CSV table of C-alpha atoms in Angstrom, one decimal:
chain,number,residue,atom,x,y,z
Q,1,MET,CA,194.2,218.0,122.9
Q,2,LYS,CA,197.1,218.6,125.2
Q,3,GLN,CA,195.2,217.3,128.1
Q,4,GLN,CA,194.3,214.2,126.2
Q,5,ILE,CA,197.9,213.5,125.4
Q,6,ILE,CA,198.8,213.7,129.1
Q,7,TYR,CA,195.9,211.3,130.0
Q,8,ILE,CA,197.1,208.9,127.3
Q,9,ALA,CA,200.7,209.0,128.5
Q,10,LEU,CA,199.4,208.5,132.1
Q,11,THR,CA,197.3,205.6,131.1
Q,12,ILE,CA,200.1,203.9,129.3
Q,13,THR,CA,202.6,204.5,132.1
Q,14,ILE,CA,200.2,203.2,134.8
Q,15,ALA,CA,199.4,200.0,132.8
Q,16,THR,CA,203.0,199.3,132.0
Q,17,THR,CA,204.1,199.8,135.6
Q,18,LEU,CA,201.3,197.6,136.8
Q,19,VAL,CA,202.3,194.7,134.6
Q,20,LEU,CA,206.0,195.2,135.5
Q,21,VAL,CA,205.3,195.2,139.2
Q,22,LEU,CA,203.0,192.1,138.9
Q,23,PHE,CA,205.7,190.4,136.9
Q,24,PHE,CA,208.6,191.0,139.3
Q,25,THR,CA,206.5,190.2,142.3
Q,26,SER,CA,205.3,187.0,140.7
Q,27,GLU,CA,208.8,186.0,139.8
Q,28,HIS,CA,210.0,186.6,143.3
Q,29,LEU,CA,207.1,184.7,144.8
Q,30,MET,CA,207.4,181.7,142.4
Q,31,LYS,CA,211.1,181.3,143.1
Q,32,LYS,CA,211.5,182.1,146.7
Q,33,GLU,CA,208.3,181.5,148.5
Q,34,ASN,CA,206.3,179.6,146.0
Q,35,PRO,CA,202.6,179.2,147.2
Q,36,PHE,CA,202.5,175.7,145.6
Q,37,ILE,CA,201.9,176.9,142.0
Q,38,ARG,CA,203.8,174.9,139.5
Q,39,ARG,CA,205.1,176.1,136.2
Q,40,PHE,CA,205.2,173.4,133.6
Q,41,LEU,CA,207.7,173.5,130.8
Q,42,PRO,CA,205.9,172.2,127.7
Q,43,HIS,CA,207.7,169.2,126.1
Q,44,HIS,CA,210.7,169.5,128.4
Q,45,ILE,CA,211.4,165.9,127.9
Q,46,ASP,CA,210.3,164.5,124.6
Q,47,LYS,CA,210.6,161.6,122.1
Q,48,ALA,CA,210.2,158.7,124.4
Q,49,GLN,CA,211.9,155.4,123.5
Q,50,TYR,CA,211.3,152.3,125.5
Q,51,LEU,CA,213.3,149.2,126.1
Q,52,ASP,CA,211.6,146.1,127.5
Q,53,LEU,CA,213.6,144.7,130.4
Q,54,GLY,CA,211.2,141.8,131.1
Q,55,VAL,CA,211.0,142.2,134.8
Q,56,ASN,CA,210.5,145.1,137.2
Q,57,SER,CA,213.2,144.3,139.8
Q,58,TYR,CA,215.7,146.6,138.3
Q,59,TYR,CA,217.1,149.8,139.8
Q,60,ILE,CA,219.3,152.5,138.4
Q,61,ALA,CA,222.9,152.0,139.6
Q,62,GLY,CA,224.5,154.8,137.7
Q,63,LEU,CA,224.8,156.9,134.6
Q,64,THR,CA,227.8,158.0,132.5
Q,65,GLN,CA,227.8,160.0,129.3
Q,66,ASP,CA,227.3,156.9,127.1
Q,67,THR,CA,225.9,154.1,129.4
Q,68,ILE,CA,223.2,153.6,131.9
Q,69,TYR,CA,223.9,150.9,134.5
Q,70,LEU,CA,221.1,148.9,136.1
Q,71,GLY,CA,221.3,146.8,139.2
Q,72,ASN,CA,218.8,144.1,140.1
Q,73,TYR,CA,217.3,143.5,143.5
Q,74,THR,CA,216.8,139.8,142.9
Q,75,VAL,CA,220.2,139.2,141.4
Q,76,PRO,CA,222.3,141.6,143.5
Q,77,LEU,CA,225.6,141.1,141.7
Q,78,LEU,CA,224.3,141.4,138.2
Q,79,ILE,CA,224.8,144.7,136.4
Q,80,THR,CA,223.1,145.4,133.1
Q,81,ALA,CA,224.8,148.1,131.0
Q,82,VAL,CA,222.5,149.7,128.4
Q,83,SER,CA,224.0,152.1,125.8
Q,84,ASN,CA,222.6,155.6,125.6
Q,85,ASP,CA,220.8,154.8,122.3
Q,86,LEU,CA,219.1,151.8,124.0
Q,87,LYS,CA,220.3,149.6,121.2
Q,88,THR,CA,222.8,147.4,123.1
Q,89,LYS,CA,222.4,145.7,126.4
Q,90,VAL,CA,225.4,143.9,128.1
Q,91,GLU,CA,225.2,142.0,131.3
Q,92,HIS,CA,228.1,141.9,133.7
Q,93,GLN,CA,228.6,139.6,136.7
Q,94,ILE,CA,230.3,141.4,139.6
Q,95,LYS,CA,233.0,139.3,141.2
Q,96,LEU,CA,234.0,139.9,144.8
Q,97,ASP,CA,237.3,139.1,146.4
Q,98,GLU,CA,235.6,136.9,148.9
Q,99,THR,CA,232.8,134.4,148.6
Q,100,GLU,CA,232.1,133.3,152.1
Q,101,ARG,CA,230.1,136.3,153.3
Q,102,SER,CA,226.3,136.4,153.2
Q,103,PHE,CA,224.4,139.6,152.5
Q,104,ARG,CA,221.1,141.2,153.3
Q,105,SER,CA,220.8,144.1,151.0
Q,106,LEU,CA,223.5,144.5,148.5
Q,107,LEU,CA,223.4,147.7,146.5
Q,108,VAL,CA,225.6,148.8,143.5
Q,109,ARG,CA,226.5,152.3,142.7
Q,110,VAL,CA,228.4,153.2,139.5
Q,111,GLN,CA,230.3,156.5,139.4
Q,112,ASN,CA,232.3,157.2,136.2
Q,113,ASP,CA,234.4,154.0,135.8
Q,114,THR,CA,234.4,153.1,139.5
Q,115,PHE,CA,231.7,151.1,141.2
Q,116,PHE,CA,230.8,150.4,144.8
Q,117,VAL,CA,229.0,147.4,146.2
Q,118,SER,CA,227.7,148.0,149.7
Q,119,ASP,CA,225.6,146.5,152.4
Q,120,GLY,CA,225.1,148.7,155.4
Q,121,SER,CA,223.7,146.0,157.6
Q,122,ILE,CA,226.9,144.0,157.6
Q,123,PRO,CA,228.5,146.6,157.1
Q,124,ILE,CA,230.8,146.5,154.2
Q,125,ILE,CA,231.8,148.4,151.0
Q,126,TYR,CA,233.6,146.9,148.0
Q,127,ARG,CA,235.2,149.0,145.3
Q,128,GLY,CA,236.1,148.0,141.7
Q,129,ASN,CA,236.6,149.2,138.2
Q,130,THR,CA,234.0,148.8,135.4
Q,131,THR,CA,236.6,147.5,133.0
Q,132,ASP,CA,236.8,144.1,134.8
Q,133,TRP,CA,233.9,144.3,137.3
Q,134,PHE,CA,236.1,142.9,140.0
Q,135,ALA,CA,235.5,144.4,143.4
Q,136,HIS,CA,237.9,144.4,146.4
Q,137,LYS,CA,237.0,144.9,150.1
Q,138,PHE,CA,237.3,148.6,150.7
Q,139,MET,CA,235.7,149.4,154.0
Q,140,THR,CA,235.0,146.9,156.7
Q,141,GLU,CA,234.8,149.0,159.8
Q,142,THR,CA,231.7,148.6,161.9
Q,143,ILE,CA,229.9,151.7,160.7
Q,144,TYR,CA,226.4,150.6,160.0
Q,145,PHE,CA,224.4,152.6,157.5
Q,146,SER,CA,220.9,152.5,155.9
Q,147,LEU,CA,221.8,154.8,153.0
Q,148,LEU,CA,225.1,155.4,151.3
Q,149,GLN,CA,226.1,157.7,148.4
Q,150,PRO,CA,229.7,158.2,147.0
Q,151,LEU,CA,230.8,161.8,146.9
Q,152,THR,CA,234.2,161.1,145.4
Q,153,GLU,CA,236.3,158.0,144.9
Q,154,ASN,CA,236.9,157.6,148.6
Q,155,THR,CA,234.4,159.8,150.4
Q,156,PHE,CA,230.8,158.9,151.1
Q,157,LEU,CA,227.7,160.5,152.7
Q,158,PHE,CA,225.7,158.0,154.7
Q,159,ARG,CA,222.6,157.8,156.9
Q,160,SER,CA,222.8,155.8,160.1
Q,161,GLN,CA,220.8,155.3,163.2
Q,162,ARG,CA,221.8,156.4,166.7
Q,163,ALA,CA,222.5,153.3,168.9
Q,164,SER,CA,220.8,154.9,171.9
Q,165,ASN,CA,217.3,155.7,170.4
Q,166,GLY,CA,217.3,154.6,166.8
Q,167,GLU,CA,217.0,158.1,165.4
Q,168,HIS,CA,218.3,158.9,162.0
Q,169,ILE,CA,221.6,160.7,161.6
Q,170,LEU,CA,223.7,161.8,158.7
Q,171,GLY,CA,227.4,161.2,158.4
Q,172,LYS,CA,230.5,161.3,156.2
Q,173,LEU,CA,232.9,158.5,155.7
Q,174,VAL,CA,236.4,159.0,154.4
Q,175,VAL,CA,238.4,155.9,153.3
Q,176,ASN,CA,242.1,156.3,153.0
Q,177,ASP,CA,244.8,154.1,154.6
Q,178,THR,CA,242.6,154.4,157.6
Q,179,VAL,CA,238.8,154.9,157.8
Q,180,THR,CA,237.5,158.0,159.4
Q,181,PHE,CA,233.9,159.1,159.8
Q,182,GLU,CA,232.1,162.1,161.1
Q,183,LEU,CA,228.5,162.3,162.4
Q,184,TYR,CA,226.4,165.5,161.9
Q,185,GLU,CA,224.5,165.6,165.1
Q,186,HIS,CA,221.9,168.3,164.6
Q,187,VAL,CA,221.4,168.3,160.9
Q,188,LEU,CA,218.3,166.0,160.6
Q,189,GLN,CA,215.6,167.7,162.6
Q,190,LYS,CA,213.3,165.6,164.6
Q,191,GLN,CA,209.6,166.5,164.5
Q,192,ILE,CA,207.8,163.4,165.8
Q,193,ASP,CA,210.0,160.4,166.6
Q,194,GLY,CA,213.2,161.1,164.7
Q,195,VAL,CA,212.9,157.9,162.7
Q,196,PHE,CA,209.9,157.9,160.4
Q,197,ASP,CA,209.5,161.7,160.2
Q,198,THR,CA,213.2,162.2,159.2
Q,199,ASP,CA,213.1,159.5,156.6
Q,200,GLY,CA,214.2,160.7,153.1
Q,201,GLN,CA,216.4,160.3,150.1
Q,202,LEU,CA,220.1,160.7,150.0
Q,203,ILE,CA,221.7,161.6,146.7
Q,204,THR,CA,224.9,163.2,145.5
Q,205,ASP,CA,225.5,165.4,142.5
Q,206,GLN,CA,228.5,164.0,140.7
Q,207,LYS,CA,229.1,167.1,138.8
Q,208,THR,CA,229.4,169.4,141.8
Q,209,GLN,CA,230.2,166.8,144.4
Q,210,GLN,CA,227.5,168.1,146.7
Q,211,GLY,CA,225.0,165.9,148.6
Q,212,ILE,CA,221.3,166.4,149.1
Q,213,TYR,CA,219.0,164.8,151.6
Q,214,THR,CA,215.3,165.3,150.8
Q,215,TYR,CA,212.8,164.5,153.5
Q,216,THR,CA,210.0,162.2,152.4
Q,217,TYR,CA,207.2,163.6,154.6
Q,218,ARG,CA,207.9,167.4,154.8
Q,219,ASN,CA,208.8,170.1,152.3
Q,220,GLN,CA,212.5,170.4,153.0
Q,221,TYR,CA,215.8,169.3,151.7
Q,222,LEU,CA,219.3,169.6,153.1
Q,223,VAL,CA,222.3,170.4,150.9
Q,224,TYR,CA,225.8,169.3,151.9
Q,225,HIS,CA,228.6,171.6,150.9
Q,226,SER,CA,231.9,169.7,150.6
Q,227,ASN,CA,234.2,172.8,150.8
Q,228,THR,CA,232.8,174.0,154.1
Q,229,ASN,CA,231.6,170.6,155.4
Q,230,THR,CA,228.2,172.1,156.4
Q,231,PHE,CA,224.6,171.7,155.5
Q,232,THR,CA,222.1,174.4,154.4
Q,233,GLN,CA,218.3,174.0,154.2
Q,234,GLY,CA,216.1,174.3,151.2
Q,235,LYS,CA,212.3,174.3,150.8
Q,236,THR,CA,210.2,172.5,148.3
Q,237,ILE,CA,207.1,174.2,146.9
Q,238,ASP,CA,204.3,172.2,148.7
Q,239,THR,CA,202.9,173.4,152.0
Q,240,THR,CA,203.7,170.4,154.3
Q,241,THR,CA,206.1,171.9,156.8
Q,242,LEU,CA,205.3,169.3,159.5
Q,243,ALA,CA,205.4,165.6,158.7
Q,244,LYS,CA,201.9,164.2,158.7
Q,245,ILE,CA,202.4,160.7,160.0
Q,246,GLN,CA,201.1,158.7,163.0
Q,247,ILE,CA,203.2,156.2,164.9
Q,248,THR,CA,202.1,153.6,167.3
Q,249,GLN,CA,204.4,151.7,169.7
Q,250,LEU,CA,203.6,148.0,169.8
Q,251,ALA,CA,203.8,145.8,172.9
Q,252,ASN,CA,207.1,144.3,171.8
Q,253,GLY,CA,208.7,147.8,171.5
Q,254,ASP,CA,208.5,148.0,167.7
Q,255,ARG,CA,207.2,151.2,166.2
Q,256,LYS,CA,205.0,151.3,163.2
Q,257,MET,CA,203.1,153.8,161.2
Q,258,SER,CA,199.5,153.6,162.3
Q,259,ALA,CA,197.9,155.7,159.4
Q,260,PRO,CA,198.8,155.9,155.8
Q,261,PRO,CA,201.5,158.6,155.7
Q,262,HIS,CA,201.2,161.8,153.8
Q,263,LYS,CA,204.0,161.5,151.4
Q,264,VAL,CA,205.5,164.7,149.9
Q,265,ASN,CA,208.7,164.0,148.1
Q,266,ALA,CA,209.4,160.6,146.4
Q,267,LYS,CA,212.4,159.9,144.3
Q,268,THR,CA,215.1,162.5,143.8
Q,269,TYR,CA,218.1,163.1,141.6
Q,270,ALA,CA,220.7,165.9,141.4
Q,271,TYR,CA,222.7,166.9,138.4
Q,272,ASN,CA,224.8,170.0,137.8
Q,273,GLY,CA,223.3,172.2,140.5
Q,274,LYS,CA,219.7,171.2,139.9
Q,275,LEU,CA,217.6,169.0,142.2
Q,276,TYR,CA,214.9,166.9,140.6
Q,277,ILE,CA,212.1,165.7,142.9
Q,278,LYS,CA,209.2,163.4,141.9
Q,279,SER,CA,206.4,165.0,143.9
Q,280,GLU,CA,203.4,163.2,145.4
Q,281,LEU,CA,201.2,166.2,145.6
Q,282,LEU,CA,199.0,168.1,143.2
Q,283,GLY,CA,199.5,171.9,143.2
Q,284,LYS,CA,197.2,174.8,142.6
Q,285,ASN,CA,195.5,175.3,139.2
Q,286,GLU,CA,196.6,171.9,138.0
Q,287,PRO,CA,194.5,169.6,135.8
Q,288,LYS,CA,193.6,166.6,137.9
Q,289,SER,CA,193.3,164.4,134.8
Q,290,MET,CA,197.1,164.4,134.4
Q,291,TRP,CA,197.5,162.6,137.7
Q,292,ASN,CA,196.3,159.4,136.0
Q,293,GLN,CA,198.7,159.7,133.1
Q,294,ALA,CA,201.9,161.1,134.5
Q,295,SER,CA,204.1,161.9,137.4
Q,296,ILE,CA,205.2,165.4,138.3
Q,297,ILE,CA,208.9,166.2,138.6
Q,298,ASP,CA,209.8,169.5,140.2
Q,299,VAL,CA,213.2,171.1,139.5
Q,300,TYR,CA,215.1,173.3,142.0
Q,301,ASP,CA,218.3,175.3,141.9
Q,302,TYR,CA,219.6,173.8,145.2
Q,303,LYS,CA,222.4,176.3,145.5
Q,304,LYS,CA,220.2,179.4,145.4
Q,305,ASN,CA,217.3,177.5,147.0
Q,306,GLU,CA,214.9,178.5,144.2
Q,307,TYR,CA,212.1,176.7,142.5
Q,308,LEU,CA,212.7,176.6,138.7
Q,309,TYR,CA,210.0,174.7,136.9
Q,310,SER,CA,208.2,171.3,136.7
Q,311,PHE,CA,207.6,168.8,134.0
Q,312,TYR,CA,205.6,165.6,133.5
Q,313,ALA,CA,207.1,162.1,133.2
Q,314,TYR,CA,204.4,160.0,131.5
Q,315,ASP,CA,203.2,156.6,132.6
Q,316,HIS,CA,203.7,153.6,130.3
Q,317,GLU,CA,201.3,150.6,130.1
Q,318,LYS,CA,199.6,151.9,133.3
Q,319,SER,CA,202.8,151.9,135.3
Q,320,LYS,CA,204.2,155.1,137.0
Q,321,ILE,CA,207.8,156.1,136.8
Q,322,LYS,CA,209.7,154.5,139.7
Q,323,GLU,CA,213.1,156.3,139.5
Q,324,PHE,CA,215.0,158.4,137.1
Q,325,VAL,CA,218.4,159.8,136.3
Q,326,LEU,CA,219.5,162.4,133.7
Q,327,ASN,CA,222.5,164.1,132.2
Q,328,ASP,CA,222.8,167.0,129.7
Q,329,SER,CA,221.1,165.3,126.8
Q,330,TYR,CA,218.9,162.5,128.1
Q,331,PHE,CA,216.4,161.6,130.9
Q,332,TYR,CA,216.1,157.9,131.8
Q,333,GLY,CA,213.5,156.3,133.9
Q,334,LEU,CA,212.3,152.9,135.1
Q,335,VAL,CA,208.6,152.5,134.3
Q,336,GLY,CA,207.2,149.0,135.1
Q,337,ASN,CA,209.2,146.5,133.2
Q,338,TRP,CA,210.5,149.2,130.9
Q,339,LEU,CA,213.5,151.5,130.7
Q,340,VAL,CA,212.5,154.8,129.0
Q,341,ARG,CA,214.7,157.4,127.5
Q,342,TYR,CA,213.6,160.9,126.7
Q,343,GLU,CA,215.5,163.7,125.0
Q,344,ILE,CA,215.8,166.8,127.1
Q,345,GLY,CA,214.6,170.0,125.4
Q,346,LYS,CA,216.7,173.0,125.5
F,1,MET,CA,185.6,214.8,106.0
F,2,ARG,CA,184.2,215.1,109.4
F,3,ASN,CA,181.6,212.5,108.5
F,4,PHE,CA,184.3,210.1,107.4
F,5,LYS,CA,186.2,210.7,110.7
F,6,GLN,CA,183.1,210.0,112.8
F,7,ILE,CA,182.2,206.9,110.9
F,8,SER,CA,185.7,205.5,111.1
F,9,SER,CA,186.0,206.2,114.8
F,10,LEU,CA,182.6,204.5,115.3
F,11,VAL,CA,183.9,201.5,113.3
F,12,CYS,CA,186.9,201.4,115.5
F,13,ILE,CA,184.8,201.5,118.6
F,14,TYR,CA,182.6,198.7,117.4
F,15,PHE,CA,185.7,196.7,116.5
F,16,PHE,CA,187.0,197.2,120.1
F,17,ILE,CA,183.7,196.2,121.6
F,18,ILE,CA,183.6,193.0,119.5
F,19,LEU,CA,187.2,192.3,120.3
F,20,PHE,CA,186.8,192.5,124.1
F,21,VAL,CA,183.4,190.7,124.2
F,22,TYR,CA,184.8,187.9,122.0
F,23,ALA,CA,188.0,187.7,124.1
F,24,ALA,CA,186.0,187.6,127.4
F,25,VAL,CA,183.4,185.1,126.2
F,26,SER,CA,185.9,182.7,124.7
F,27,LYS,CA,187.8,182.7,128.1
F,28,LEU,CA,184.5,182.3,130.0
F,29,PHE,CA,183.5,179.3,128.0
F,30,ASP,CA,186.6,177.5,129.1
F,31,PHE,CA,187.3,179.3,132.3
F,32,GLU,CA,189.0,176.5,134.2
F,33,ASN,CA,191.3,175.9,131.3
F,34,PHE,CA,192.0,179.7,131.1
F,35,GLN,CA,193.0,179.8,134.7
F,36,VAL,CA,195.3,176.8,134.3
F,37,GLN,CA,196.9,178.5,131.3
F,38,ILE,CA,197.6,181.7,133.2
F,39,ALA,CA,199.1,179.7,136.0
F,40,GLN,CA,201.4,178.0,133.5
F,41,SER,CA,202.3,181.3,131.9
F,42,PRO,CA,205.8,182.1,133.0
F,43,LEU,CA,205.2,185.6,134.2
F,44,LEU,CA,202.2,186.0,136.3
F,45,SER,CA,201.9,182.5,137.7
F,46,ALA,CA,201.6,183.5,141.4
F,47,PHE,CA,198.5,185.7,140.7
F,48,ALA,CA,196.7,183.4,138.3
F,49,THR,CA,193.3,183.3,140.0
F,50,PRO,CA,192.8,187.0,140.7
F,51,ILE,CA,194.1,187.9,137.3
F,52,ALA,CA,191.9,185.4,135.5
F,53,TYR,CA,188.8,187.0,137.1
F,54,SER,CA,189.8,190.6,136.7
F,55,VAL,CA,190.8,190.2,133.1
F,56,VAL,CA,187.4,188.7,132.1
F,57,ILE,CA,185.3,191.1,134.2
F,58,GLY,CA,187.4,194.1,133.1
F,59,GLU,CA,187.0,193.2,129.4
F,60,LEU,CA,183.2,192.9,129.7
F,61,LEU,CA,182.9,196.1,131.7
F,62,ILE,CA,185.0,198.1,129.2
F,63,ALA,CA,183.1,196.6,126.3
F,64,LEU,CA,179.9,197.8,128.0
F,65,MET,CA,181.3,201.3,128.6
F,66,LEU,CA,182.2,201.6,125.0
F,67,CYS,CA,178.6,201.0,124.0
F,68,PHE,CA,177.3,204.2,125.5
F,69,THR,CA,178.4,207.7,124.4
F,70,LYS,CA,178.5,209.0,128.0
F,71,SER,CA,181.0,206.5,129.2
F,72,ARG,CA,182.8,206.1,125.9
F,73,THR,CA,185.8,208.4,126.7
F,74,LEU,CA,186.6,206.7,130.0
F,75,GLY,CA,186.0,203.3,128.3
F,76,LEU,CA,188.6,204.2,125.7
F,77,TYR,CA,191.2,205.1,128.3
F,78,LEU,CA,190.6,201.9,130.1
F,79,PHE,CA,190.7,200.0,126.9
F,80,LEU,CA,194.0,201.6,126.1
F,81,GLY,CA,195.3,200.7,129.6
F,82,PHE,CA,194.3,197.0,129.1
F,83,MET,CA,195.8,196.8,125.7
F,84,THR,CA,199.0,198.4,126.9
F,85,ALA,CA,199.1,195.9,129.8
F,86,PHE,CA,198.6,193.0,127.3
F,87,THR,CA,201.3,194.4,125.0
F,88,VAL,CA,203.8,194.8,127.8
F,89,TYR,CA,203.0,191.3,129.0
F,90,ILE,CA,203.6,189.8,125.5
F,91,TYR,CA,206.9,191.8,125.2
F,92,LEU,CA,208.0,190.4,128.6
F,93,ILE,CA,207.1,186.9,127.5
F,94,LEU,CA,209.0,187.2,124.3
F,95,ASN,CA,212.1,188.6,126.0
F,96,TYR,CA,212.3,187.5,129.6
F,97,SER,CA,210.5,184.2,129.8
F,98,PRO,CA,212.4,180.9,130.1
F,99,PHE,CA,209.8,179.5,127.6
F,100,VAL,CA,206.9,180.7,125.6
F,101,PRO,CA,203.5,179.3,126.6
F,102,CYS,CA,201.0,177.9,124.2
F,103,SER,CA,197.8,179.8,124.4
F,104,CYS,CA,195.6,182.8,124.0
F,105,GLY,CA,191.9,182.8,123.3
F,106,GLY,CA,189.9,181.8,120.3
F,107,VAL,CA,191.0,182.8,116.9
F,108,LEU,CA,194.0,184.7,118.4
F,109,GLU,CA,195.3,181.3,119.3
F,110,LYS,CA,196.4,180.9,115.7
F,111,MET,CA,198.5,184.0,115.9
F,112,GLY,CA,202.1,183.6,116.9
F,113,TRP,CA,203.4,185.7,119.8
F,114,THR,CA,205.3,188.1,117.6
F,115,GLU,CA,202.3,188.7,115.3
F,116,HIS,CA,200.3,189.1,118.5
F,117,LEU,CA,202.7,191.8,119.7
F,118,TRP,CA,202.3,193.8,116.4
F,119,PHE,CA,198.5,193.3,116.4
F,120,ASN,CA,198.4,194.7,119.9
F,121,ILE,CA,200.6,197.7,119.1
F,122,GLY,CA,198.4,198.4,116.1
F,123,VAL,CA,195.2,198.3,118.3
F,124,CYS,CA,196.9,200.6,120.8
F,125,ILE,CA,197.8,203.2,118.1
F,126,MET,CA,194.2,203.0,116.8
F,127,THR,CA,192.9,203.7,120.3
F,128,ILE,CA,195.2,206.6,120.8
F,129,LEU,CA,194.1,208.1,117.4
F,130,GLY,CA,190.5,207.3,118.4
F,131,ILE,CA,190.8,209.2,121.7
F,132,LEU,CA,192.5,212.2,120.0
F,133,GLY,CA,190.0,212.2,117.1
F,134,MET,CA,187.0,212.0,119.5
F,135,GLY,CA,188.4,214.9,121.5
F,136,ASN,CA,188.5,217.0,118.4
F,137,ASP,CA,184.9,216.2,117.5
F,138,PHE,CA,183.8,217.2,121.0
F,139,GLY,CA,185.9,220.3,120.8
F,140,ASN,CA,184.3,221.3,117.4
F,141,ARG,CA,180.8,220.8,118.7
F,142,GLU,CA,181.3,223.1,121.6
């Protein structure tokens, strides 16, 4: 009898310890060195509502608590403001304080009640207020950029190309009475040619005023810390550490990708310390059937460099989600000709 | 009285056998799905594949051991170990998981996680009583 009680106690202790050890090890592995196993939150975004925009040339220019602003690639100075219940849609025509200039790729970014119109190939930045949608020349120095994101009212992160060899480089731009800029020489790490392999997405988290550059062809992202003016590196959960792309130099000196690239990270968004990445790769133990119905969005805590969870953003009318933004209550996405809004589960 | 005890402990053992065989078979029938579900489970995601195999194989082996008198005692201890592990797992899910996953096997799917916890604790207690009771029987016979 006594012996049996000891055996029973022993059995229970061993089993409990085993599960606890497995649990803590698993948690550590999942968060810190994830072996590409996703953890899907069921119904994380739910109750989809769709608004037909008619065309698919829209992009998301910004999101505030009550309004989502859409820009349009084919009508660059038109802003469409949609209320957060998707019920009202107002179009605004942006006016610039000059009419003579011609542009190549105008892009609008709305941040709270300020908006920026920029074209990095001119280069120029205008700034205005969303009450009247009138924009004044703000930055006209010859600092060319291919990507630009506002950090605050007058500071920006940008990506440019080195004049000497065309390699990508990140920088910061501060516009006061004078314009100053700083280049971060060794932040983007060259693996193949420093152009295609360092391509990625630049975003800023408006809540924390930090910036994130996510590489498109490898499993890494860089976090910019405003207070220390430094970058730290984070890792996404897939296994592509080296960019899988091939580049050919043509006779005229142009370089082109010679094989379809192995894309890892597509669109990204950051909000309140979390980084959202639309992934292009299927993880372990995942149903393949979902690939034809939805896109996968992975969520990271970019301050701790931890993987948190993933969720599906569903296709609509056979179109995949192109880009997305979110705040505390809603997730918005552009899917084909549609603007979709989901409620975010708690 | 002794007869009643023997019968009730036999009933218990048959119930355990059926429980494990049922649990294992219902997982086997939909093994791919089961594996996906473990991976989605918030706690053991990183070890989904080895756990999926060892749980099913373990359940079948233990059920088999319970069938024969010779291996029954060891089988009961292992059964208790498995049930304790499941119970701790459910407890962890209910208390430390960011979300509660959807699924178990077969009929148990209908059970909520809290009911499941009580069910498991009940089975554990039954097992302990079974082991103790069986021990007494053997003791008397000697």
